[in-house]
């Protein structure tokens, strides 16, 4: 690897002309000996016997870097060995904000506006948000109309430009000084409370001594903390506490019931498994608080421990090598999975029975506790339904606009459906944001549906005007007669001009439908080959019911996998 000047074409031409004018009229070329010396120097640099090339900053250039990587382009204008063109350019690097840049948030401090301003929140009157984004409760009388109780303006923080790490740093913007101050304040308050309690305790003791109100047992209580508990022995050498099997002040188990036929007492282990007060009165059991060692064994986690041990034994018998003490984590996971599968199986069996025999409505009934639900709100009604005492529960209203019907409509868009299209229920209009025509529009639309398809649009509009005008019934009858005469003339002209039979017309329609189906399938095949992110959005197209000819063409073009000749026809 060696450095070679990579000059622009204009510079090369200028150098060639200057050499020709200075010399014998021929440009100098690299000789064989110079080329051989250059190759030997490259091999020596790769072997490490010769020093490596250095760039303009004095850094060594790895001699094993390929020539096409080390060589700078001609537009860089490098005249010395360099790798600057392979490093990130400072002018093209994106600049990001640091993690310690503080962004002030919240509300502005200082004087608050005295009247409502344009662009402010209608509810609280603060700048920086609108009515829907307001966090304050919805006022009964908004600040826009009263101009009172204007809230402070919001601080719009500066949008910072963070890099990948800055966007995902959970401690970004964390103020350690504020947290330290808060912890110090909390600690100071706690210390003050402890000091106050200590002073109160000392004052109370001083008053007791002054008034001689201490009891005789107080002296014994002073030394009670230094004494060992009954039934405990403190080993000074081992520094441990040894607990005896029974505290001597407690009643022995065999003294609860002296009947020979009562629960058995084992003196060797000092255990009595059964309840010695079985069949006795409840007061005796409550006073003693002892009903046998088996009760203690079946309380707490003992029952769950025994249940898991039984599960381990059953699993081992069925071929699963699991042990409670050796591998408790594995046993716990297997037990959870077993319980989950058992519950799933029971639920599946229950659903299958309900699906077969029915009865879902009985399970979906509300619980008995809710059927007779009671509240503390008292409301007394009269015979006519008016409130005499109490207050009715107010209906909760949303802050968003409700019951708004534009263009004189009495219903919302989407309340009417016909032939795969939505419309308004009040006027049966299928055009969104159209003006409501009321019952006259419904009658006109019904007439247009009953009207034959060969009538022109002008005749349909004339019919609509005839229906909407109720003041001129004679003119309407005359126009109806004219329309009927025109229909008859057109039908005669059509029947006279049609010389083809019904079968030929049907074949033509079917042929046209087959061509449309072929074009549709070709179109769908092209769309499936396009990436799903680049497919056109066609959900706003007109939806209508297919005709009989289109259904017949679809059935003829449908692929039938059960047909034995389908494979040959597809080829």
Coordinates of C-alpha atoms in Angstrom, one line a residue:
X1 CA 0.0 0.0 0.0
X2 CA 1.4 3.3 -1.1
X3 CA 0.0 6.9 -1.4
X4 CA -0.6 8.2 -4.9
X5 CA -1.9 11.6 -5.8
X6 CA -5.5 11.5 -7.0
X7 CA -5.9 14.9 -8.7
X8 CA -8.9 16.2 -10.6
X9 CA -8.8 16.0 -14.4
X10 CA -8.2 19.7 -14.8
X11 CA -5.2 19.6 -12.5
X12 CA -3.8 16.6 -14.4
X13 CA -4.1 18.4 -17.7
X14 CA -2.4 21.5 -16.3
X15 CA 0.5 19.5 -14.9
X16 CA 0.9 17.7 -18.2
X17 CA 1.1 20.9 -20.2
X18 CA 3.6 22.4 -17.8
X19 CA 5.9 19.4 -18.0
X20 CA 5.7 19.4 -21.8
X21 CA 6.6 23.1 -22.0
X22 CA 9.5 22.6 -19.5
X23 CA 10.9 19.4 -20.9
X24 CA 11.4 17.7 -24.3
X25 CA 7.7 17.8 -25.1
X26 CA 6.9 14.4 -23.4
X27 CA 5.4 13.7 -19.9
X28 CA 7.4 11.8 -17.4
X29 CA 6.2 8.3 -16.6
X30 CA 7.0 6.1 -13.6
X31 CA 10.0 3.8 -14.4
X32 CA 10.2 0.1 -13.7
X33 CA 12.7 0.6 -11.0
X34 CA 10.6 3.2 -9.2
X35 CA 7.6 0.9 -9.4
X36 CA 9.7 -2.0 -8.0
X37 CA 11.0 0.1 -5.1
X38 CA 7.4 1.1 -4.2
X39 CA 6.3 -2.5 -4.1
X40 CA 9.3 -3.5 -2.0
X41 CA 8.5 -0.7 0.5
X42 CA 4.9 -1.9 0.7
X43 CA 6.0 -5.4 1.5
X44 CA 8.4 -4.1 4.1
X45 CA 5.7 -2.1 5.8
X46 CA 3.4 -5.1 5.9
X47 CA 6.1 -7.2 7.4
X48 CA 6.9 -4.6 10.0
X49 CA 10.5 -3.9 9.0
X50 CA 9.7 -0.5 7.6
X51 CA 7.8 2.3 9.5
X52 CA 4.2 2.7 8.5
X53 CA 2.8 5.7 6.7
X54 CA 1.5 8.6 8.8
X55 CA -1.4 10.9 8.1
X56 CA -1.6 14.6 8.5
X57 CA -2.1 14.2 12.3
X58 CA 0.9 12.0 12.8
X59 CA -1.1 8.8 13.3
X60 CA 0.1 5.5 11.7
X61 CA -1.9 4.1 8.9
X62 CA -2.3 0.3 8.9
X63 CA -0.4 -1.0 5.9
X64 CA -2.9 -3.9 5.4
X65 CA -5.7 -1.5 4.6
X66 CA -6.7 -2.0 0.9
X67 CA -5.6 0.6 -1.6
X68 CA -9.1 1.6 -2.7
X69 CA -10.0 2.4 1.0
X70 CA -6.8 4.4 1.8
X71 CA -6.9 6.3 -1.5
X72 CA -8.9 9.6 -1.1
X73 CA -11.2 10.7 -3.9
X74 CA -10.1 13.4 -6.3
X75 CA -12.6 15.9 -5.0
X76 CA -11.1 15.7 -1.5
X77 CA -7.9 17.3 -2.8
X78 CA -5.6 15.3 -0.5
X79 CA -1.9 15.8 -1.2
X80 CA -0.6 13.6 1.7
X81 CA -1.7 10.2 3.1
X82 CA -4.9 10.5 5.0
X83 CA -7.9 8.6 6.2
X84 CA -10.0 11.7 6.9
X85 CA -12.5 10.8 4.2
X86 CA -13.3 7.5 6.0
X87 CA -14.1 9.2 9.3
X88 CA -17.3 11.0 10.2
X89 CA -17.4 14.6 9.0
X90 CA -17.9 17.1 11.7
X91 CA -20.1 19.3 9.6
X92 CA -22.5 16.4 8.9
X93 CA -22.8 15.2 12.5
X94 CA -26.1 15.8 14.2
X95 CA -26.0 17.8 17.4
X96 CA -28.0 16.6 20.3
X97 CA -28.8 18.2 23.7
X98 CA -27.1 17.1 26.8
X99 CA -28.7 15.1 29.6
X100 CA -28.3 17.9 32.1
X101 CA -30.3 20.4 30.2
X102 CA -33.1 21.6 32.5
X103 CA -36.6 22.0 31.1
X104 CA -39.0 24.1 33.2
X105 CA -42.5 22.6 33.4
X106 CA -45.7 23.4 35.2
X107 CA -47.4 26.8 35.3
X108 CA -45.9 30.3 35.1
X109 CA -45.1 32.2 38.3
X110 CA -46.1 35.8 38.8
X111 CA -49.2 37.8 38.1
X112 CA -52.3 36.1 36.6
X113 CA -54.4 37.6 33.9
X114 CA -57.6 39.4 35.0
X115 CA -59.7 38.7 32.0
X116 CA -60.2 35.9 29.4
X117 CA -58.0 36.2 26.3
X118 CA -58.6 34.8 22.9
X119 CA -57.0 31.4 22.4
X120 CA -57.1 30.6 26.1
X121 CA -59.0 27.7 27.8
X122 CA -62.7 28.3 28.0
X123 CA -63.0 26.5 31.3
X124 CA -60.1 27.9 33.4
X125 CA -58.9 30.8 31.2
X126 CA -55.2 29.6 31.1
X127 CA -53.1 29.8 28.0
X128 CA -51.4 26.7 26.7
X129 CA -54.3 24.3 26.4
X130 CA -57.9 24.1 25.3
X131 CA -61.2 23.1 27.0
X132 CA -60.8 19.4 26.1
X133 CA -57.3 19.2 27.6
X134 CA -58.1 21.1 30.8
X135 CA -57.3 19.2 34.0
X136 CA -59.6 21.4 36.2
X137 CA -63.1 20.2 36.9
X138 CA -65.7 21.5 34.4
X139 CA -67.0 24.8 35.8
X140 CA -70.7 25.5 35.9
X141 CA -69.9 29.1 34.8
X142 CA -66.8 29.0 32.6
X143 CA -64.0 31.7 32.7
X144 CA -64.7 32.6 29.1
X145 CA -68.1 34.1 30.1
X146 CA -67.4 35.3 33.7
X147 CA -63.8 36.4 33.4
X148 CA -63.2 35.4 37.0
X149 CA -60.7 32.9 38.7
X150 CA -58.4 32.9 35.7
X151 CA -55.8 30.1 36.2
X152 CA -52.0 30.7 35.7
X153 CA -50.7 30.1 32.1
X154 CA -49.0 26.8 31.3
X155 CA -45.3 26.8 30.6
X156 CA -44.7 25.4 27.1
X157 CA -41.4 23.6 27.4
X158 CA -38.7 23.8 24.8
X159 CA -38.5 20.8 22.5
X160 CA -35.1 19.2 23.2
X161 CA -33.3 17.0 20.6
X162 CA -32.0 13.9 22.4
X163 CA -30.1 11.0 20.9
X164 CA -31.0 7.3 21.2
X165 CA -29.6 7.1 24.8
X166 CA -31.1 10.4 25.9
X167 CA -34.6 9.3 24.8
X168 CA -34.4 6.1 26.9
X169 CA -32.6 7.4 30.0
X170 CA -35.0 7.1 32.9
X171 CA -33.0 9.6 35.0
X172 CA -33.0 12.3 32.3
X173 CA -34.1 15.6 33.8
X174 CA -33.8 14.2 37.4
X175 CA -33.1 16.9 40.0
X176 CA -30.9 15.4 42.8
X177 CA -30.8 18.6 44.7
X178 CA -34.6 18.8 45.0
X179 CA -34.8 15.2 46.2
X180 CA -32.0 15.7 48.7
X181 CA -33.9 18.8 50.1
X182 CA -37.1 16.8 50.3
X183 CA -35.4 13.9 52.2
X184 CA -33.7 16.4 54.6
X185 CA -37.1 18.1 55.3
X186 CA -38.8 14.8 56.0
X187 CA -36.0 13.7 58.3
X188 CA -36.1 17.0 60.2
X189 CA -39.8 16.7 60.7
X190 CA -39.4 13.1 62.0
X191 CA -36.6 14.2 64.4
X192 CA -38.8 17.1 65.7
X193 CA -41.7 14.7 66.3
X194 CA -39.4 12.2 68.2
X195 CA -38.0 15.1 70.3
X196 CA -41.5 16.3 71.2
X197 CA -42.6 12.7 72.2
X198 CA -39.5 12.3 74.3
X199 CA -40.1 15.6 76.1
X200 CA -43.7 14.7 76.7
X201 CA -42.7 11.3 78.2
X202 CA -40.1 12.9 80.5
X203 CA -42.6 15.5 81.6
X204 CA -45.2 12.8 82.4
X205 CA -42.6 10.8 84.5
X206 CA -41.6 13.9 86.4
X207 CA -45.3 14.6 87.2
X208 CA -45.7 11.0 88.5
X209 CA -42.8 11.3 90.8
X210 CA -43.9 14.7 92.1
X211 CA -47.4 13.5 92.9
X212 CA -46.3 10.0 94.2
X213 CA -48.6 8.2 91.7
X214 CA -46.3 5.4 91.0
X215 CA -47.7 2.0 91.9
X216 CA -45.9 -0.8 93.8
X217 CA -45.6 -2.9 90.7
X218 CA -43.6 -0.3 88.9
X219 CA -40.4 -1.4 90.6
X220 CA -40.9 -4.9 89.4
X221 CA -41.5 -3.7 85.8
X222 CA -38.2 -1.8 85.8
X223 CA -36.3 -5.1 86.0
X224 CA -38.6 -7.2 83.9
X225 CA -36.7 -6.4 80.7
X226 CA -33.5 -7.8 82.1
X227 CA -35.0 -11.1 83.1
X228 CA -35.3 -14.1 80.8
X229 CA -38.7 -15.3 79.7
X230 CA -40.1 -18.4 81.4
X231 CA -39.1 -21.6 79.5
X232 CA -36.0 -20.0 78.0
X233 CA -32.4 -20.5 78.9
X234 CA -29.6 -18.1 77.7
X235 CA -26.2 -19.7 77.0
X236 CA -23.5 -17.2 77.7
X237 CA -20.8 -19.2 75.9
X238 CA -22.8 -20.0 72.7
X239 CA -24.7 -16.7 72.7
X240 CA -27.9 -18.5 71.7
X241 CA -31.4 -18.9 73.2
X242 CA -32.6 -22.5 73.9
X243 CA -36.3 -23.0 74.0
X244 CA -37.8 -25.8 76.1
X245 CA -40.6 -27.9 74.8
X246 CA -43.1 -26.4 77.3
X247 CA -43.3 -23.3 79.4
X248 CA -43.7 -24.5 83.0
X249 CA -46.4 -21.9 83.8
X250 CA -48.7 -23.3 81.0
X251 CA -51.1 -26.1 81.8
X252 CA -49.9 -29.5 80.7
X253 CA -51.8 -31.1 77.9
X254 CA -52.9 -34.2 79.9
X255 CA -54.5 -31.9 82.5
X256 CA -57.1 -30.4 80.2
X257 CA -59.3 -33.4 80.5
X258 CA -58.7 -36.1 83.2
X259 CA -61.1 -38.6 81.6
X260 CA -59.4 -41.8 80.7
X261 CA -61.4 -42.1 77.5
X262 CA -60.4 -38.7 76.2
X263 CA -57.6 -37.9 73.7
X264 CA -54.4 -40.0 74.0
X265 CA -51.3 -38.3 75.5
X266 CA -47.8 -39.5 74.5
X267 CA -45.4 -38.7 77.4
X268 CA -42.3 -39.5 75.3
X269 CA -43.0 -36.8 72.6
X270 CA -45.3 -34.7 74.9
X271 CA -47.9 -34.6 72.1
X272 CA -51.7 -35.0 72.2
X273 CA -53.0 -35.2 68.6
X274 CA -56.7 -35.3 69.2
X275 CA -58.8 -32.6 70.9
X276 CA -59.0 -33.3 74.6
X277 CA -62.2 -31.1 74.9
X278 CA -64.1 -32.9 72.2
X279 CA -67.8 -32.6 73.0
X280 CA -67.3 -30.1 75.7
X281 CA -69.0 -26.7 75.9
X282 CA -67.6 -24.0 73.7
X283 CA -66.7 -21.7 76.6
X284 CA -64.1 -24.2 77.8
X285 CA -62.5 -24.4 74.3
X286 CA -62.4 -20.6 74.0
X287 CA -60.8 -20.3 77.5
X288 CA -58.1 -22.9 76.8
X289 CA -57.4 -22.1 73.1
X290 CA -56.1 -25.7 72.7
X291 CA -57.9 -28.3 70.6
X292 CA -55.1 -30.7 69.8
X293 CA -51.8 -30.9 67.8
X294 CA -53.5 -32.0 64.6
X295 CA -55.3 -28.7 64.5
X296 CA -52.0 -26.9 64.5
X297 CA -50.7 -29.2 61.8
X298 CA -53.6 -28.5 59.6
X299 CA -53.4 -24.7 59.9
X300 CA -51.3 -22.2 57.9
X301 CA -49.2 -23.6 55.1
X302 CA -49.1 -27.1 56.6
X303 CA -52.2 -28.2 54.5
X304 CA -50.7 -26.8 51.3
X305 CA -47.4 -28.5 52.1
X306 CA -49.1 -31.9 52.5
X307 CA -51.1 -31.3 49.3
X308 CA -47.9 -30.7 47.3
X309 CA -46.2 -33.8 48.9
X310 CA -49.2 -35.9 47.8
X311 CA -48.9 -34.4 44.3
X312 CA -45.2 -35.3 44.2
X313 CA -46.0 -38.9 45.1
X314 CA -48.7 -39.2 42.5
X315 CA -46.4 -37.6 39.8
X316 CA -43.6 -40.0 40.7
X317 CA -45.9 -43.0 40.3
X318 CA -46.9 -41.8 36.8
X319 CA -43.3 -41.5 35.7
X320 CA -42.4 -37.9 36.5
X321 CA -39.2 -37.6 38.5
X322 CA -39.9 -34.8 41.0
X323 CA -39.2 -34.4 44.7
X324 CA -40.5 -31.8 47.2
X325 CA -37.2 -31.3 49.1
X326 CA -34.7 -31.9 46.3
X327 CA -36.4 -29.7 43.6
X328 CA -39.2 -27.5 45.1
X329 CA -39.2 -25.0 42.2
X330 CA -39.8 -27.7 39.6
X331 CA -42.6 -29.1 41.8
X332 CA -44.2 -25.7 42.2
X333 CA -44.2 -25.1 38.5
X334 CA -45.6 -28.5 37.7
X335 CA -48.3 -28.1 40.3
X336 CA -49.4 -24.7 38.9
X337 CA -49.5 -26.1 35.4
X338 CA -51.5 -29.1 36.6
X339 CA -54.1 -26.8 38.3
X340 CA -54.3 -24.6 35.3
X341 CA -55.0 -27.5 32.9
X342 CA -57.5 -29.0 35.3
X343 CA -59.4 -25.7 35.5
X344 CA -59.3 -25.4 31.7
X345 CA -60.6 -29.0 31.3
X346 CA -63.5 -28.3 33.8
X347 CA -64.4 -25.1 32.0
X348 CA -64.3 -26.8 28.6
X349 CA -66.6 -29.6 29.8
X350 CA -68.9 -27.0 31.4
X351 CA -69.1 -25.0 28.2
X352 CA -69.7 -28.1 26.1
X353 CA -72.7 -29.1 28.3
X354 CA -74.1 -25.6 28.1
X355 CA -73.7 -25.4 24.4
X356 CA -75.5 -28.7 24.0
X357 CA -78.3 -28.3 26.4
X358 CA -78.5 -24.5 26.9
X359 CA -78.9 -22.5 30.1
X360 CA -76.5 -19.6 29.6
X361 CA -79.2 -17.1 30.7
X362 CA -79.4 -18.6 34.2
X363 CA -75.6 -18.2 34.8
X364 CA -75.6 -14.6 33.6
X365 CA -78.1 -13.5 36.2
X366 CA -76.9 -10.9 38.7
X367 CA -75.9 -12.1 42.2
X368 CA -78.5 -12.2 44.9
X369 CA -76.7 -9.4 46.8
X370 CA -77.3 -7.0 43.9
X371 CA -81.0 -7.9 43.4
X372 CA -81.9 -6.2 46.6
X373 CA -79.3 -3.5 46.5
X374 CA -79.6 -0.6 49.0
X375 CA -78.1 2.9 49.1
X376 CA -78.1 5.7 51.7
X377 CA -79.7 8.2 49.3
X378 CA -83.3 8.8 50.4
X379 CA -85.7 10.1 47.8
X380 CA -89.5 10.2 48.4
X381 CA -91.8 10.4 45.4
X382 CA -95.5 11.4 45.1
X383 CA -98.2 9.4 43.5
X384 CA -97.6 11.2 40.2
X385 CA -93.8 10.6 40.2
X386 CA -92.6 14.0 41.4
X387 CA -89.9 14.3 44.1
X388 CA -91.3 15.2 47.5
X389 CA -88.2 14.7 49.7
X390 CA -84.6 14.3 48.7
X391 CA -82.9 15.0 45.4
X392 CA -82.9 12.9 42.3
X393 CA -79.6 11.7 40.9
X394 CA -78.4 14.1 38.2
X395 CA -77.6 12.7 34.8
X396 CA -73.9 12.8 34.1
X397 CA -73.2 14.9 31.0
X398 CA -70.1 14.7 28.9
X399 CA -68.0 17.8 28.1
X400 CA -68.2 16.9 24.4
X401 CA -71.0 18.0 22.1
X402 CA -74.0 15.7 22.1
X403 CA -77.4 15.7 20.2
X404 CA -76.1 18.0 17.5
X405 CA -77.9 17.4 14.1
X406 CA -76.5 19.6 11.3
X407 CA -78.4 20.7 8.2
X408 CA -81.9 20.5 9.8
X409 CA -81.6 16.7 10.3
X410 CA -83.5 14.9 13.1
X411 CA -81.1 11.9 13.3
X412 CA -77.4 11.2 13.0
X413 CA -75.5 9.9 10.0
X414 CA -75.5 6.1 10.0
X415 CA -79.0 5.6 11.5
X416 CA -80.3 4.3 8.1
X417 CA -79.1 1.4 6.0
X418 CA -80.2 0.3 2.5
X419 CA -78.5 -1.6 -0.3
X420 CA -75.1 -1.6 1.4
X421 CA -75.0 2.2 2.0
X422 CA -75.5 4.4 5.1
X423 CA -77.8 7.4 5.4
X424 CA -80.1 9.5 7.6
X425 CA -83.2 7.9 9.1
X426 CA -85.2 11.1 9.1
X427 CA -85.2 11.6 5.3
X428 CA -83.6 8.4 4.0
X429 CA -80.9 10.4 2.3
X430 CA -77.8 8.4 1.4
X431 CA -75.6 11.6 0.8
X432 CA -73.6 12.6 3.8
X433 CA -73.9 16.3 5.0
X434 CA -76.9 16.8 2.7
X435 CA -79.8 19.0 3.7
X436 CA -82.8 17.2 5.3
X437 CA -86.0 17.0 3.2
X438 CA -88.1 15.3 5.8
X439 CA -91.1 13.1 5.0
X440 CA -91.3 14.6 1.5
X441 CA -87.8 13.2 0.8
X442 CA -88.8 9.7 2.0
X443 CA -91.9 9.7 -0.3
X444 CA -89.8 11.0 -3.3
X445 CA -87.1 8.4 -2.7
X446 CA -89.8 5.6 -2.5
X447 CA -91.2 6.9 -5.8
X448 CA -87.8 6.9 -7.4
X449 CA -87.3 3.3 -6.3
X450 CA -90.6 2.2 -7.8
X451 CA -89.8 4.2 -11.0
X452 CA -88.4 2.2 -13.9
X453 CA -84.6 2.5 -14.6
X454 CA -85.1 4.0 -18.1
X455 CA -86.6 7.2 -16.8
X456 CA -84.2 10.2 -17.1
X457 CA -82.9 12.2 -14.2
X458 CA -84.9 15.2 -15.2
X459 CA -88.1 13.1 -14.9
X460 CA -87.1 11.9 -11.5
X461 CA -86.5 15.5 -10.3
X462 CA -89.9 16.5 -11.8
X463 CA -91.5 13.6 -9.8
X464 CA -89.8 14.8 -6.6
X465 CA -91.1 18.3 -7.1
X466 CA -94.6 17.0 -7.8
X467 CA -94.6 15.0 -4.5
X468 CA -93.2 17.9 -2.5
X469 CA -95.8 20.4 -3.7
X470 CA -99.2 19.7 -2.2
X471 CA -100.9 22.8 -3.5
X472 CA -101.4 21.7 -7.1
X473 CA -102.9 18.2 -7.2
X474 CA -104.3 18.7 -10.8
X475 CA -101.0 19.5 -12.2
X476 CA -99.5 16.4 -10.5
X477 CA -102.1 14.1 -12.1
X478 CA -101.4 15.7 -15.5
X479 CA -97.7 15.2 -15.2
X480 CA -98.2 11.6 -14.1
X481 CA -100.3 10.9 -17.2
X482 CA -97.6 12.5 -19.4
X483 CA -94.9 10.3 -17.7
X484 CA -97.0 7.2 -18.2
X485 CA -97.5 8.0 -21.9
X486 CA -93.7 8.6 -22.3
X487 CA -93.0 5.3 -20.6
X488 CA -95.4 3.4 -23.0
X489 CA -93.8 5.1 -26.1
X490 CA -90.3 4.2 -24.9
X491 CA -91.3 0.6 -24.2
X492 CA -92.8 0.2 -27.6
X493 CA -89.7 1.7 -29.2
X494 CA -87.5 -0.5 -27.2
X495 CA -89.4 -3.7 -27.9
X496 CA -89.6 -2.8 -31.6
X497 CA -85.8 -2.2 -31.9
X498 CA -84.9 -5.4 -29.9
X499 CA -84.9 -8.3 -32.4
X500 CA -82.8 -10.6 -30.4
X501 CA -84.4 -13.3 -28.2
X502 CA -84.2 -13.4 -24.4
X503 CA -81.6 -16.2 -24.6
X504 CA -79.2 -14.2 -26.7
X505 CA -79.5 -11.2 -24.3
X506 CA -78.8 -13.5 -21.3
X507 CA -75.8 -14.9 -23.1
X508 CA -74.5 -11.4 -23.8
X509 CA -75.0 -10.3 -20.2
X510 CA -73.3 -13.5 -18.9
X511 CA -70.4 -13.0 -21.4
X512 CA -70.0 -9.4 -20.1
X513 CA -70.1 -10.6 -16.5
X514 CA -67.4 -13.2 -17.2
X515 CA -65.2 -10.6 -18.7
X516 CA -65.7 -8.4 -15.7
X517 CA -64.9 -11.3 -13.4
X518 CA -61.7 -12.1 -15.3
X519 CA -60.6 -8.5 -15.0
X520 CA -61.5 -8.4 -11.3
X521 CA -59.4 -11.6 -10.6
X522 CA -56.5 -10.2 -12.6
X523 CA -56.7 -7.0 -10.6
X524 CA -56.8 -8.9 -7.3
X525 CA -53.8 -11.0 -8.3
X526 CA -51.8 -7.9 -9.1
X527 CA -52.8 -6.3 -5.7
X528 CA -51.7 -9.5 -3.8
X529 CA -48.2 -9.2 -5.4
X530 CA -47.8 -5.7 -4.2
X531 CA -46.4 -5.0 -0.7
X532 CA -49.3 -4.7 1.8
X533 CA -48.0 -1.3 2.9
X534 CA -48.2 0.1 -0.7
X535 CA -51.7 -1.3 -1.6
X536 CA -54.4 1.2 -2.4
X537 CA -57.0 2.0 0.3
X538 CA -60.4 1.1 -1.3
X539 CA -62.7 0.9 1.7
X540 CA -64.6 4.0 0.5
X541 CA -65.8 2.5 -2.7
X542 CA -69.5 2.0 -3.4
X543 CA -70.9 -1.2 -1.9
X544 CA -73.9 -2.8 -3.7
X545 CA -75.5 -6.3 -4.0
X546 CA -74.2 -8.4 -7.0
X547 CA -76.6 -9.1 -9.8
X548 CA -77.6 -12.6 -10.9
X549 CA -75.3 -12.5 -13.9
X550 CA -72.3 -11.6 -11.7
X551 CA -73.2 -14.4 -9.3
X552 CA -73.3 -16.9 -12.1
X553 CA -70.0 -15.7 -13.5
X554 CA -68.4 -16.0 -10.0
X555 CA -69.7 -19.5 -9.7
X556 CA -68.3 -20.5 -13.1
X557 CA -64.9 -19.0 -12.3
X558 CA -64.7 -20.4 -8.8
X559 CA -61.9 -23.0 -8.3
X560 CA -63.3 -26.4 -7.1
X561 CA -60.6 -28.4 -5.4
X562 CA -62.9 -31.5 -5.1
X563 CA -63.2 -31.7 -8.9
X564 CA -60.9 -34.5 -10.2
X565 CA -60.4 -32.5 -13.5
X566 CA -59.5 -29.3 -11.7
X567 CA -55.8 -30.0 -11.8
X568 CA -55.8 -30.6 -15.6
X569 CA -58.0 -27.5 -16.2
X570 CA -55.6 -25.3 -14.2
X571 CA -52.7 -26.3 -16.4

